[in-house]
Coordinates of C-alpha atoms in Angstrom, one line a residue:
Chain A
M1252 CA 403.9 214.2 215.4
S1253 CA 403.9 216.6 218.2
F1254 CA 401.0 217.2 220.4
S1255 CA 400.7 220.9 219.4
R1256 CA 400.9 219.9 215.5
L1257 CA 398.2 217.5 216.2
R1258 CA 396.1 219.9 217.7
H1259 CA 396.7 222.3 215.0
L1260 CA 395.7 219.6 212.6
V1261 CA 392.5 219.0 214.4
V1262 CA 391.6 222.6 214.3
L1263 CA 392.4 222.9 210.7
L1264 CA 390.2 219.6 209.8
V1265 CA 387.1 221.1 212.1
A1266 CA 387.4 224.3 210.2
I1267 CA 387.4 222.4 206.9
A1268 CA 384.6 220.2 207.8
T1269 CA 382.6 223.4 209.0
L1270 CA 383.1 225.0 205.8
V1271 CA 382.2 221.9 203.8
G1272 CA 379.1 221.5 205.9
T1273 CA 378.3 225.1 205.4
F1274 CA 378.9 224.6 201.7
V1275 CA 376.9 221.4 201.4
S1276 CA 374.0 222.4 203.3
A1277 CA 374.0 225.9 201.8
Q1278 CA 370.5 226.9 201.3
T1279 CA 369.2 230.3 200.3
T1280 CA 365.7 231.3 200.8
F1281 CA 364.3 234.2 199.3
K1282 CA 361.2 235.6 201.0
I1283 CA 359.3 237.7 198.6
A1284 CA 356.1 239.4 198.5
T1285 CA 353.6 241.0 195.9
V1286 CA 350.1 242.8 196.4
S1287 CA 348.9 240.4 193.5
P1288 CA 346.4 238.0 194.6
D1289 CA 347.2 234.4 194.9
G1290 CA 345.7 232.2 192.3
S1291 CA 345.9 234.5 189.5
A1292 CA 347.4 233.4 186.2
W1293 CA 350.7 235.2 186.7
M1294 CA 351.1 234.0 190.3
R1295 CA 350.5 230.4 189.1
D1296 CA 353.4 230.9 186.6
L1297 CA 355.7 232.7 189.4
R1298 CA 355.1 229.4 191.6
R1299 CA 355.9 227.2 188.6
S1300 CA 359.1 229.3 187.7
T1301 CA 360.4 229.4 191.4
G1302 CA 359.5 225.8 191.6
L1303 CA 361.8 225.1 188.5
I1304 CA 364.6 226.8 190.2
E1305 CA 364.3 225.0 193.5
A1306 CA 364.4 221.7 191.4
Q1307 CA 367.1 222.7 189.1
T1308 CA 369.4 223.8 192.0
E1309 CA 368.3 220.7 194.1
G1310 CA 367.1 222.8 196.8
R1311 CA 370.0 225.3 197.2
V1312 CA 367.8 228.0 196.1
T1313 CA 364.1 228.4 197.6
F1314 CA 361.5 231.0 197.6
R1315 CA 358.7 231.7 200.1
I1316 CA 355.9 233.8 198.5
Y1317 CA 353.7 236.0 200.3
P1318 CA 350.8 237.2 197.8
G1319 CA 347.9 239.2 198.0
G1320 CA 349.4 242.2 200.0
V1321 CA 349.8 240.1 203.2
M1322 CA 353.0 242.0 203.8
G1323 CA 351.6 245.4 203.0
D1324 CA 351.6 247.4 199.9
D1325 CA 354.7 248.3 197.6
R1326 CA 356.2 250.9 200.0
A1327 CA 355.8 248.4 203.0
V1328 CA 357.3 245.6 201.1
L1329 CA 360.4 247.9 200.4
R1330 CA 360.6 248.8 204.0
K1331 CA 360.7 245.2 204.9
M1332 CA 363.3 244.4 202.5
R1333 CA 365.3 247.2 203.9
A1334 CA 364.8 245.6 207.3
R1335 CA 365.7 242.4 205.9
Q1336 CA 362.5 240.8 206.9
L1337 CA 361.9 240.3 203.4
H1338 CA 364.5 239.5 200.4
G1339 CA 362.4 240.6 197.4
G1340 CA 359.2 241.7 195.9
I1341 CA 357.2 242.4 192.7
M1342 CA 356.2 245.9 192.8
Q1343 CA 355.2 249.1 190.8
T1344 CA 357.9 251.3 190.0
G1345 CA 356.4 254.5 191.7
A1346 CA 357.3 252.8 195.2
L1347 CA 360.9 253.1 194.2
E1348 CA 360.9 256.9 193.6
T1349 CA 362.9 257.6 196.6
V1350 CA 365.5 254.6 195.8
S1351 CA 366.6 254.9 192.2
S1352 CA 366.7 257.8 189.9
A1353 CA 366.4 255.7 186.7
V1354 CA 363.7 253.2 187.5
Q1355 CA 360.7 255.4 186.6
L1356 CA 362.2 256.5 183.3
Y1357 CA 359.6 254.7 181.1
N1358 CA 356.9 256.3 183.3
L1359 CA 357.5 259.8 181.7
P1360 CA 353.9 260.8 180.2
M1361 CA 353.6 260.4 176.5
Y1362 CA 357.0 259.5 175.5
F1363 CA 355.6 256.2 173.8
R1364 CA 353.0 256.0 171.3
D1365 CA 352.5 252.4 171.4
F1366 CA 354.0 248.9 172.8
D1367 CA 356.0 248.4 169.6
E1368 CA 358.0 251.6 170.4
V1369 CA 358.3 250.5 174.0
T1370 CA 359.9 247.3 173.2
K1371 CA 362.4 248.7 170.8
V1372 CA 363.5 251.4 173.1
R1373 CA 363.5 249.0 176.3
K1374 CA 365.9 246.5 174.4
E1375 CA 368.5 249.4 174.4
M1376 CA 367.8 250.9 177.8
D1377 CA 366.5 248.4 180.4
H1378 CA 370.4 247.6 181.3
I1379 CA 370.5 251.3 182.5
L1380 CA 367.6 250.9 185.0
I1381 CA 368.8 247.5 186.3
Q1382 CA 372.3 248.9 186.8
D1383 CA 371.0 251.7 188.7
L1384 CA 368.9 249.3 190.9
A1385 CA 372.0 247.2 191.4
D1386 CA 373.9 250.5 192.6
H1387 CA 371.2 250.6 195.3
G1388 CA 371.3 247.1 196.5
F1389 CA 368.7 245.5 194.2
E1390 CA 368.9 242.7 191.9
A1391 CA 366.6 243.0 189.3
F1392 CA 365.7 240.7 186.6
G1393 CA 363.9 243.1 184.2
F1394 CA 360.5 244.6 184.0
A1395 CA 357.0 243.5 183.1
G1396 CA 355.0 246.0 181.1
V1397 CA 351.4 246.1 182.3
G1398 CA 350.1 248.6 179.8
F1399 CA 349.3 252.2 179.1
A1400 CA 347.3 254.3 181.6
N1401 CA 344.5 256.3 179.7
A1402 CA 342.5 259.1 180.9
M1403 CA 338.9 258.1 181.5
S1404 CA 336.1 260.3 182.8
S1405 CA 332.4 260.5 183.3
K1406 CA 332.7 264.0 181.4
S1407 CA 333.6 264.5 177.8
G1408 CA 336.8 266.2 177.1
T1409 CA 339.9 265.9 174.8
A1410 CA 342.0 269.1 175.5
I1411 CA 344.2 269.9 178.4
A1412 CA 341.9 272.8 178.9
D1413 CA 339.2 270.6 179.3
A1414 CA 341.1 268.3 181.8
R1415 CA 341.8 271.3 183.9
R1416 CA 337.9 271.8 184.6
L1417 CA 337.7 268.1 185.7
K1418 CA 338.1 266.5 189.1
V1419 CA 341.2 264.3 188.6
W1420 CA 342.3 261.6 190.8
A1421 CA 345.9 261.0 192.1
P1422 CA 347.0 258.4 194.3
K1423 CA 347.3 259.5 197.8
G1424 CA 350.9 260.0 199.0
D1425 CA 352.3 259.8 195.6
A1426 CA 354.4 262.9 195.2
G1427 CA 355.6 262.0 191.7
A1428 CA 352.0 261.9 190.3
V1429 CA 351.2 265.2 191.7
R1430 CA 354.1 267.1 190.4
L1431 CA 353.4 265.4 187.0
L1432 CA 349.8 266.3 187.0
D1433 CA 351.0 270.0 188.1
A1434 CA 353.1 270.2 185.0
F1435 CA 349.8 269.8 183.1
G1436 CA 348.2 272.6 185.0
I1437 CA 345.8 270.0 186.7
V1438 CA 345.3 270.2 190.4
P1439 CA 344.4 266.7 191.3
I1440 CA 342.3 265.0 194.3
P1441 CA 344.5 262.7 196.1
L1442 CA 342.6 259.6 197.4
S1443 CA 343.8 256.0 198.4
L1444 CA 343.0 253.3 196.0
V1445 CA 340.3 251.7 197.8
D1446 CA 338.3 255.3 198.1
V1447 CA 338.5 255.8 194.2
L1448 CA 335.3 253.9 193.4
A1449 CA 333.3 255.5 196.0
G1450 CA 334.9 258.9 195.0
L1451 CA 333.5 258.4 191.2
Q1452 CA 330.1 257.4 192.6
T1453 CA 329.6 260.3 194.9
G1454 CA 331.2 262.9 192.2
L1455 CA 334.2 263.7 194.6
I1456 CA 336.3 262.8 191.4
D1457 CA 335.1 262.3 187.9
T1458 CA 338.3 261.4 186.1
V1459 CA 341.0 258.8 186.5
A1460 CA 344.1 257.7 184.7
A1461 CA 344.7 254.2 184.8
P1462 CA 345.4 251.1 182.6
P1463 CA 342.2 249.8 181.3
T1464 CA 342.4 246.4 182.9
A1465 CA 342.7 248.1 186.3
A1466 CA 339.8 250.1 185.7
I1467 CA 337.9 247.0 185.0
V1468 CA 339.2 245.0 188.0
L1469 CA 338.6 247.7 190.3
Q1470 CA 334.9 248.2 188.6
W1471 CA 335.7 252.0 188.1
H1472 CA 334.3 251.5 184.6
T1473 CA 330.8 251.5 185.8
Q1474 CA 331.2 255.1 186.8
L1475 CA 332.8 256.4 183.7
D1476 CA 331.5 257.1 180.1
Y1477 CA 334.7 258.4 178.1
I1478 CA 338.2 257.1 177.4
L1479 CA 340.7 259.5 175.7
D1480 CA 342.6 257.7 172.9
L1481 CA 345.9 259.1 173.9
P1482 CA 348.4 256.8 175.6
F1483 CA 349.2 258.8 178.9
M1484 CA 351.7 256.7 180.7
Y1485 CA 353.5 253.4 180.4
I1486 CA 353.2 251.3 183.6
Y1487 CA 355.2 248.6 184.6
S1488 CA 356.4 246.2 187.3
V1489 CA 359.8 245.2 188.5
F1490 CA 361.0 242.0 190.1
L1491 CA 363.6 242.6 192.8
L1492 CA 365.8 240.6 195.1
D1493 CA 368.1 241.8 197.8
S1494 CA 371.6 242.1 196.3
R1495 CA 373.2 240.8 199.6
Q1496 CA 370.9 237.6 199.7
F1497 CA 371.4 237.1 196.0
A1498 CA 375.3 237.3 196.5
R1499 CA 375.1 234.3 198.8
L1500 CA 374.1 232.1 195.5
S1501 CA 376.9 230.4 193.6
P1502 CA 377.7 232.0 190.0
E1503 CA 375.8 229.0 188.4
D1504 CA 372.9 229.4 190.5
Q1505 CA 372.9 233.1 190.0
T1506 CA 372.7 232.5 186.4
L1507 CA 369.8 230.1 186.5
T1508 CA 367.8 232.2 188.7
R1509 CA 368.3 235.3 186.5
E1510 CA 367.6 233.6 183.3
T1511 CA 364.4 231.9 184.8
L1512 CA 362.9 235.0 186.3
G1513 CA 363.8 237.0 183.5
T1514 CA 361.9 234.6 181.1
F1515 CA 359.0 234.7 183.5
L1516 CA 358.7 238.2 183.5
S1517 CA 358.7 238.3 179.6
R1518 CA 355.8 235.8 179.7
V1519 CA 354.2 238.0 182.0
E1520 CA 354.5 241.0 179.9
Q1521 CA 353.0 239.4 176.8
Q1522 CA 349.9 238.3 178.8
N1523 CA 349.6 241.8 180.1
Y1524 CA 349.7 243.4 176.7
A1525 CA 347.0 240.8 175.3
D1526 CA 344.8 241.7 178.4
H1527 CA 345.5 245.3 177.9
D1528 CA 343.9 245.1 174.3
Q1529 CA 341.1 243.1 175.5
A1530 CA 340.4 245.2 178.4
L1531 CA 340.0 248.1 176.0
N1532 CA 337.7 246.4 173.8
A1533 CA 335.6 245.6 176.9
L1534 CA 335.5 249.0 178.0
E1535 CA 333.8 249.9 174.7
R1536 CA 331.6 246.9 174.7
Q1537 CA 330.5 248.3 178.4
G1538 CA 329.5 251.5 176.7
L1539 CA 332.4 253.8 177.0
T1540 CA 332.9 256.1 174.2
V1541 CA 336.4 256.5 172.9
L1542 CA 337.4 260.1 172.2
Q1543 CA 339.8 261.2 169.7
P1544 CA 341.9 264.3 170.4
T1545 CA 342.6 266.5 167.5
D1546 CA 346.2 267.0 166.4
E1547 CA 346.5 270.4 167.8
E1548 CA 345.2 269.0 171.2
V1549 CA 347.8 266.0 171.1
A1550 CA 350.6 268.5 170.4
E1551 CA 349.3 270.6 173.3
W1552 CA 349.5 267.6 175.6
R1553 CA 352.8 266.4 174.3
A1554 CA 354.4 270.1 175.1
A1555 CA 352.9 269.7 178.7
A1556 CA 354.4 266.4 179.1
A1557 CA 357.8 267.6 178.1
R1558 CA 357.4 270.2 181.2
A1559 CA 356.4 267.2 183.3
A1560 CA 359.9 265.5 182.4
T1561 CA 361.4 268.7 183.3
A1562 CA 359.7 268.7 186.7
W1563 CA 360.7 265.2 187.4
V1564 CA 364.4 265.9 186.8
E1565 CA 364.2 269.0 189.1
S1566 CA 362.7 266.9 191.9
D1567 CA 365.5 264.2 191.6
I1568 CA 363.1 261.7 190.4
L1569 CA 365.1 261.3 187.2
L1570 CA 368.4 262.3 185.9
A1571 CA 368.6 264.6 182.9
E1572 CA 371.2 262.4 181.0
H1573 CA 368.8 259.7 181.2
V1574 CA 365.7 261.7 179.9
Q1575 CA 368.0 262.9 177.1
Q1576 CA 369.0 259.6 176.1
L1577 CA 365.5 258.2 176.2
E1578 CA 364.3 261.1 174.1
E1579 CA 367.2 260.2 171.5
T1580 CA 366.5 256.7 171.6
V1581 CA 362.7 257.1 170.9
A1582 CA 363.4 259.7 168.1
R1583 CA 365.7 257.4 166.3
H1584 CA 363.3 254.5 166.3
R1585 CA 360.6 256.9 165.1
E1586 CA 362.8 258.0 162.5
S1587 CA 363.8 254.4 161.4
T1588 CA 360.1 253.6 161.4
A1589 CA 359.2 256.4 159.2
K1590 CA 361.7 255.7 156.5
Chain B
M378 CA 312.8 213.1 200.2
K379 CA 312.1 211.2 197.0
S380 CA 314.6 209.0 195.6
L381 CA 316.5 210.1 192.5
H382 CA 315.2 207.1 190.7
Q383 CA 311.6 208.0 191.2
L384 CA 312.6 211.4 190.1
V385 CA 314.0 210.3 186.9
L386 CA 311.2 208.0 186.3
R387 CA 308.7 210.6 186.8
A388 CA 310.7 213.0 184.3
L389 CA 311.0 210.5 181.7
T390 CA 307.3 209.9 182.0
A391 CA 306.8 213.7 181.4
V392 CA 309.0 213.6 178.4
V393 CA 307.0 210.7 177.0
G394 CA 303.8 212.6 177.9
L395 CA 305.3 215.8 176.1
S396 CA 305.7 213.8 173.1
L397 CA 302.3 212.5 173.1
T398 CA 300.3 215.6 173.4
V399 CA 300.6 219.3 172.7
S400 CA 297.3 220.6 173.7
C401 CA 297.8 219.6 177.4
S402 CA 301.0 222.0 177.3
A403 CA 299.9 224.1 180.3
V404 CA 299.1 221.1 182.6
I405 CA 302.4 219.3 181.7
S406 CA 304.4 222.3 181.9
G407 CA 303.4 222.6 185.5
F408 CA 304.3 219.1 185.8
T409 CA 307.7 219.4 184.3
N410 CA 308.4 222.3 186.4
S411 CA 307.7 220.3 189.4
I412 CA 310.0 217.5 188.4
A413 CA 312.8 220.0 187.6
E414 CA 312.2 221.6 191.1
D415 CA 312.4 218.3 192.8
L416 CA 315.3 217.3 190.9
S417 CA 317.1 220.4 191.9
A418 CA 316.2 219.9 195.5
A419 CA 317.1 216.3 195.5
V420 CA 320.5 217.3 194.1
L421 CA 321.2 220.1 196.5
S422 CA 320.3 217.6 199.5
S423 CA 322.4 215.0 198.3
P424 CA 325.3 214.2 200.8
D425 CA 327.1 212.1 198.1
L426 CA 329.3 214.0 195.8
G427 CA 330.2 210.9 193.5
V428 CA 326.6 210.0 193.0
V429 CA 325.6 213.7 192.0
E430 CA 328.9 214.1 190.0
E431 CA 328.1 210.8 187.9
G432 CA 324.3 211.2 187.7
L433 CA 324.0 214.9 186.9
P434 CA 325.0 214.9 183.3
A435 CA 322.0 212.6 182.6
Y436 CA 319.6 214.9 184.3
L437 CA 321.1 217.9 182.6
L438 CA 320.1 216.1 179.4
L439 CA 316.6 215.5 180.7
V440 CA 316.3 219.0 181.7
D441 CA 317.5 220.2 178.3
A442 CA 314.5 218.0 176.9
L443 CA 312.1 219.7 179.2
V444 CA 313.4 223.0 178.4
E445 CA 313.1 222.4 174.9
G446 CA 309.5 221.6 175.1
N447 CA 308.7 224.6 177.3
A448 CA 311.0 227.1 176.0
D449 CA 308.9 230.1 177.3
D450 CA 308.6 228.7 180.8
A451 CA 310.2 231.1 183.2
S452 CA 310.2 228.9 186.3
L453 CA 311.5 225.7 184.4
L454 CA 314.4 227.9 182.7
N455 CA 315.5 229.2 186.0
T456 CA 315.7 225.8 187.5
A457 CA 317.5 224.5 184.4
A458 CA 319.9 227.5 184.9
M459 CA 320.6 226.5 188.5
L460 CA 321.4 222.8 187.7
N461 CA 323.7 223.8 185.0
G462 CA 325.4 226.4 187.0
S463 CA 325.8 223.9 189.9
Y464 CA 327.4 221.5 187.6
A465 CA 329.7 223.9 186.1
S466 CA 331.0 225.4 189.4
G467 CA 331.0 222.1 191.4
F468 CA 332.0 219.2 189.3
V469 CA 333.6 220.2 186.0
E470 CA 337.3 220.5 186.1
D471 CA 338.1 220.8 182.3
E472 CA 338.3 224.5 181.7
S473 CA 336.5 224.5 178.3
R474 CA 333.7 222.2 179.7
K475 CA 333.4 224.6 182.6
K476 CA 333.1 227.5 180.2
H477 CA 330.4 225.7 178.3
F478 CA 328.0 224.8 181.0
A479 CA 328.8 228.4 182.8
T480 CA 327.7 230.2 179.6
K481 CA 324.8 227.7 179.1
A482 CA 323.6 228.4 182.9
K483 CA 323.9 232.2 182.3
R484 CA 322.1 232.1 179.1
L485 CA 319.1 230.2 180.8
A486 CA 319.3 232.5 183.7
L487 CA 318.7 235.5 181.3
Q488 CA 316.0 233.7 179.3
A489 CA 314.1 232.7 182.5
S490 CA 314.3 236.4 183.7
C491 CA 313.3 237.7 180.4
H492 CA 310.3 235.4 180.4
H493 CA 309.5 236.3 184.1
R494 CA 309.4 239.9 183.2
T495 CA 309.8 241.6 179.7
V496 CA 311.8 244.5 181.3
F497 CA 314.6 241.9 182.5
C498 CA 315.1 241.2 178.7
N499 CA 317.3 244.1 178.4
L500 CA 319.7 243.5 181.3
L501 CA 322.7 242.1 179.4
D502 CA 322.7 244.9 176.8
A503 CA 321.7 247.8 179.0
T504 CA 324.3 250.4 180.2
F505 CA 325.2 249.9 183.8
S506 CA 323.4 252.8 184.8
E507 CA 320.1 251.5 182.9
F508 CA 320.8 248.4 184.3
S509 CA 321.0 249.6 188.0
E510 CA 317.5 251.2 187.3
I511 CA 315.9 248.0 186.2
V512 CA 317.2 246.0 189.1
V513 CA 316.5 248.6 191.7
D514 CA 312.8 248.5 190.5
A515 CA 312.6 244.8 191.1
S516 CA 310.4 243.4 193.9
A517 CA 310.1 240.7 196.1
R518 CA 308.1 238.3 193.5
D519 CA 311.3 238.7 191.2
I520 CA 313.9 237.3 193.9
D521 CA 314.1 233.7 192.8
Y522 CA 315.1 235.1 189.3
L523 CA 317.4 237.8 190.6
Y524 CA 319.3 235.3 192.6
T525 CA 319.6 232.5 189.7
L526 CA 320.9 235.3 187.5
A527 CA 323.2 236.7 190.1
S528 CA 324.7 233.5 190.9
N529 CA 325.2 232.2 187.6
W530 CA 326.5 235.5 186.3
A531 CA 329.1 235.4 188.8
G532 CA 329.9 231.6 188.0
W533 CA 330.2 232.5 184.4
I534 CA 332.7 235.2 185.2
Q535 CA 334.5 232.9 187.5
A536 CA 334.8 230.4 184.5
H537 CA 336.0 233.1 182.4
A538 CA 338.2 234.7 184.8
D539 CA 341.0 235.3 182.0
D540 CA 338.6 237.2 180.1
Y541 CA 338.3 240.9 180.5
L542 CA 335.0 241.1 178.7
A543 CA 333.8 238.7 181.5
I544 CA 335.4 240.7 184.5
A545 CA 333.9 244.0 183.0
E546 CA 330.4 242.4 183.8
L547 CA 331.1 241.5 187.6
P548 CA 329.5 244.7 188.8
R549 CA 326.3 243.5 187.2
A550 CA 326.2 240.1 189.2
K551 CA 327.1 242.2 192.5
F552 CA 324.6 244.6 192.0
L553 CA 321.8 241.9 191.3
M554 CA 323.2 240.2 194.5
E555 CA 322.9 243.4 196.7
R556 CA 319.3 243.8 195.5
V557 CA 318.5 240.2 196.7
I558 CA 319.9 240.9 199.8
Q559 CA 317.8 244.1 200.2
L560 CA 314.7 242.2 199.4
D561 CA 315.3 239.3 201.7
P562 CA 318.3 239.1 203.7
T563 CA 317.8 235.5 204.9
Y564 CA 317.2 234.3 201.2
A565 CA 319.0 231.0 200.4
N566 CA 320.2 230.6 204.0
G567 CA 322.4 233.3 203.6
S568 CA 324.2 232.5 200.6
P569 CA 324.0 235.8 198.9
F570 CA 326.2 237.2 201.6
I571 CA 328.6 234.4 200.9
Y572 CA 328.9 235.9 197.3
M573 CA 329.0 239.4 198.6
G574 CA 332.1 238.1 200.9
V575 CA 333.8 236.8 197.8
F576 CA 333.3 240.1 195.8
A577 CA 334.7 242.1 198.7
T578 CA 337.8 239.8 199.3
F579 CA 339.1 238.5 195.7
L580 CA 341.2 241.5 195.5
P581 CA 343.8 242.3 198.1
A582 CA 343.3 245.2 200.4
A583 CA 346.3 247.0 198.8
L584 CA 344.5 246.5 195.5
G585 CA 341.3 247.9 196.5
G586 CA 339.8 244.8 198.2
E587 CA 337.9 245.2 201.3
P588 CA 338.9 242.3 203.8
E589 CA 336.7 243.4 206.7
V590 CA 333.7 244.0 204.6
G591 CA 334.1 240.3 203.3
R592 CA 334.6 239.1 206.9
A593 CA 331.2 240.7 207.9
N594 CA 329.4 239.3 204.9
F595 CA 330.8 235.7 205.6
E596 CA 329.8 236.0 209.4
R597 CA 326.3 237.1 208.3
A598 CA 325.9 234.2 206.0
I599 CA 327.1 232.0 209.1
E600 CA 324.6 233.7 211.4
I601 CA 321.5 233.5 209.1
S602 CA 322.2 229.7 208.6
D603 CA 322.6 229.1 212.4
G604 CA 326.0 228.0 211.6
E605 CA 324.9 225.3 209.3
N606 CA 326.3 226.9 206.0
L607 CA 329.6 225.5 206.1
Y608 CA 330.8 227.0 202.8
A609 CA 330.9 230.2 204.5
K610 CA 333.2 229.3 206.8
S611 CA 335.4 227.3 204.3
L612 CA 335.6 230.5 202.0
M613 CA 336.1 232.8 204.9
A614 CA 339.3 230.6 205.9
E615 CA 340.5 230.9 202.4
L616 CA 339.8 234.4 201.4
Y617 CA 339.6 236.3 204.6
A618 CA 341.7 234.5 207.1
R619 CA 344.6 233.8 204.6
A620 CA 344.5 237.4 203.2
T621 CA 344.9 238.7 206.6
F622 CA 347.5 236.1 207.7
D623 CA 345.2 235.0 210.8
R624 CA 346.4 231.4 211.0
E625 CA 344.3 230.9 214.3
L626 CA 341.0 232.0 212.7
H627 CA 341.9 230.0 209.7
D628 CA 342.4 226.8 211.7
R629 CA 339.6 227.2 213.9
L630 CA 337.0 227.6 210.9
I631 CA 338.4 224.8 209.2
S632 CA 338.2 222.4 212.3
E633 CA 334.7 223.7 212.7
V634 CA 333.7 222.7 209.2
L635 CA 335.6 219.3 209.1
T636 CA 333.9 218.2 212.3
A637 CA 330.5 219.5 211.5
N638 CA 327.6 217.3 210.2
P639 CA 327.1 218.2 206.5
A640 CA 323.3 217.1 206.3
S641 CA 321.3 220.3 206.4
G642 CA 318.6 220.0 203.7
E643 CA 319.4 221.7 200.6
L644 CA 322.8 223.1 202.0
T645 CA 323.9 219.5 202.2
L646 CA 325.8 219.2 198.9
Q647 CA 327.3 222.5 199.3
N648 CA 328.3 221.7 202.7
V649 CA 330.2 218.6 201.4
V650 CA 331.8 220.9 198.8
A651 CA 332.8 222.9 201.6
Q652 CA 334.3 220.2 203.6
R653 CA 336.3 219.2 200.7
L654 CA 337.9 222.7 200.3
A655 CA 338.4 223.0 204.0
Q656 CA 340.5 219.6 203.9
Q657 CA 342.5 221.0 200.8
L658 CA 342.9 224.4 203.0
K659 CA 344.3 222.1 206.0
E660 CA 346.8 220.2 203.9
S661 CA 348.3 223.5 202.4
A662 CA 348.1 225.6 205.5
N663 CA 351.8 225.0 206.6
E664 CA 353.0 225.9 203.2
F665 CA 350.8 229.0 203.2
F666 CA 351.6 230.5 206.8

């Protein structure tokens, strides 16, 4: 063997050894963040699920979880994902308004009447939202419904005209929410989340739209007397990982991770729905009066909601074709249920 | 400090005395009260978690018997609530048993306040606005009952943290605790400030929590107790330092707790529990930060 051939062989062997070494020691860590507090039931479930992935991949896939908002709010987490300081997050869909023109589709006001309807529609349409996120560099494992936001107030009112006289809160910096309320002819008062309770106590605002669970945990219910029995908006979270980081996993590990985290989200959603019903009951027990709008009032709310959908399409928050597909899917399921 | 054995002997004597005569109920009531209070003080002052953990169930049965014979004795009911609540929060791991004792403690605390002042009988069923008016009207002579009710209400919510019916009552516990602080900021070695610290930090800032308010409350509890309330430091490490990702503060607080002498009158037992928590935080710190 000539010297040059020997040298070539050595180089080749070193290269192979490096590759093998890389492969054998390949470990991908996902740094993920959420604003949810550590110690909550679903955070424990998340740790169990990621622990399961770590065990089943024999340490090739690991997770480092930053709970309780230590990495900032949803928008901050998204920024850090862009900067590759984080590789994933569990967040509300509103934070992704400027990223995806599909992810907020189910947030359209008053498109759903109950969880059963949401479940049927989502079975057909979730893949559209997931694909859109993938097109923008995010691997999503599904969505976890939180519940319906209901209008709650210290003042009684069931019609849109009543709502226009109220001092309605909108999350500060949430342009989508402002545009949406604008379509209802409501001029909201923007406040950050931490200031809402004080705003209700001082009378700066008197009306909020939130899931009953949130109203209780944030103690807003102590300042509220009425809840409108009209599901205003479906609220849900999404679990994202950075696509580039996810692509480092072997196909088998990708499948395992996708399935485990998808199952985790389904469990969270079931618990969320149970909590939602329990929280509604708790609000009544705490003395809030449930207000029933008349059929005419509901029709008026829904007509305004359709205008809100147009406003979101015009603002590029959603695509017209997705909204149309949602309308058709909802209508088809409603029709089959009515038969 | 009287030995636990002496206290049990005295208590058993009292039970026998109760069964012997009804006519002396007023005298006996005062006697049983003293026993229950001594028992409570002995438990709180004990540095031995094991002894208290093993012995407390027997004392709880004893106190149940005392309460049965003196069902309208506000002071006795108040002490019984405290003992049951301490047992639930400090020693019971099993979820359903924890719920049982925490529920019993809250019920006893509500009964105690009701027997102390009739206007307090409505605290559970009143709307929040009515509830607030009643509590604002409370005075310094009500403080023992307000604190027992507030702390056991909070303990009951903690034991039922998976139940929104319970979580919805948190503002009531918080409002009671705020009133205790208004009436006497130094009450119970600053412990009400620890509760206020927990209330402010159990939610992350991004979800409406107020970490800096929490920190101020924990620091106030530390200040009032001249640094002897170690639980304030352990919880500040867990709920503030971790939430703000301040490892330096976290490790300093834990080191202070673990090197301190836990013996400090009725803070002793709580301080031993605080050291146990600090040790857990120390062991999990590298994983967290």
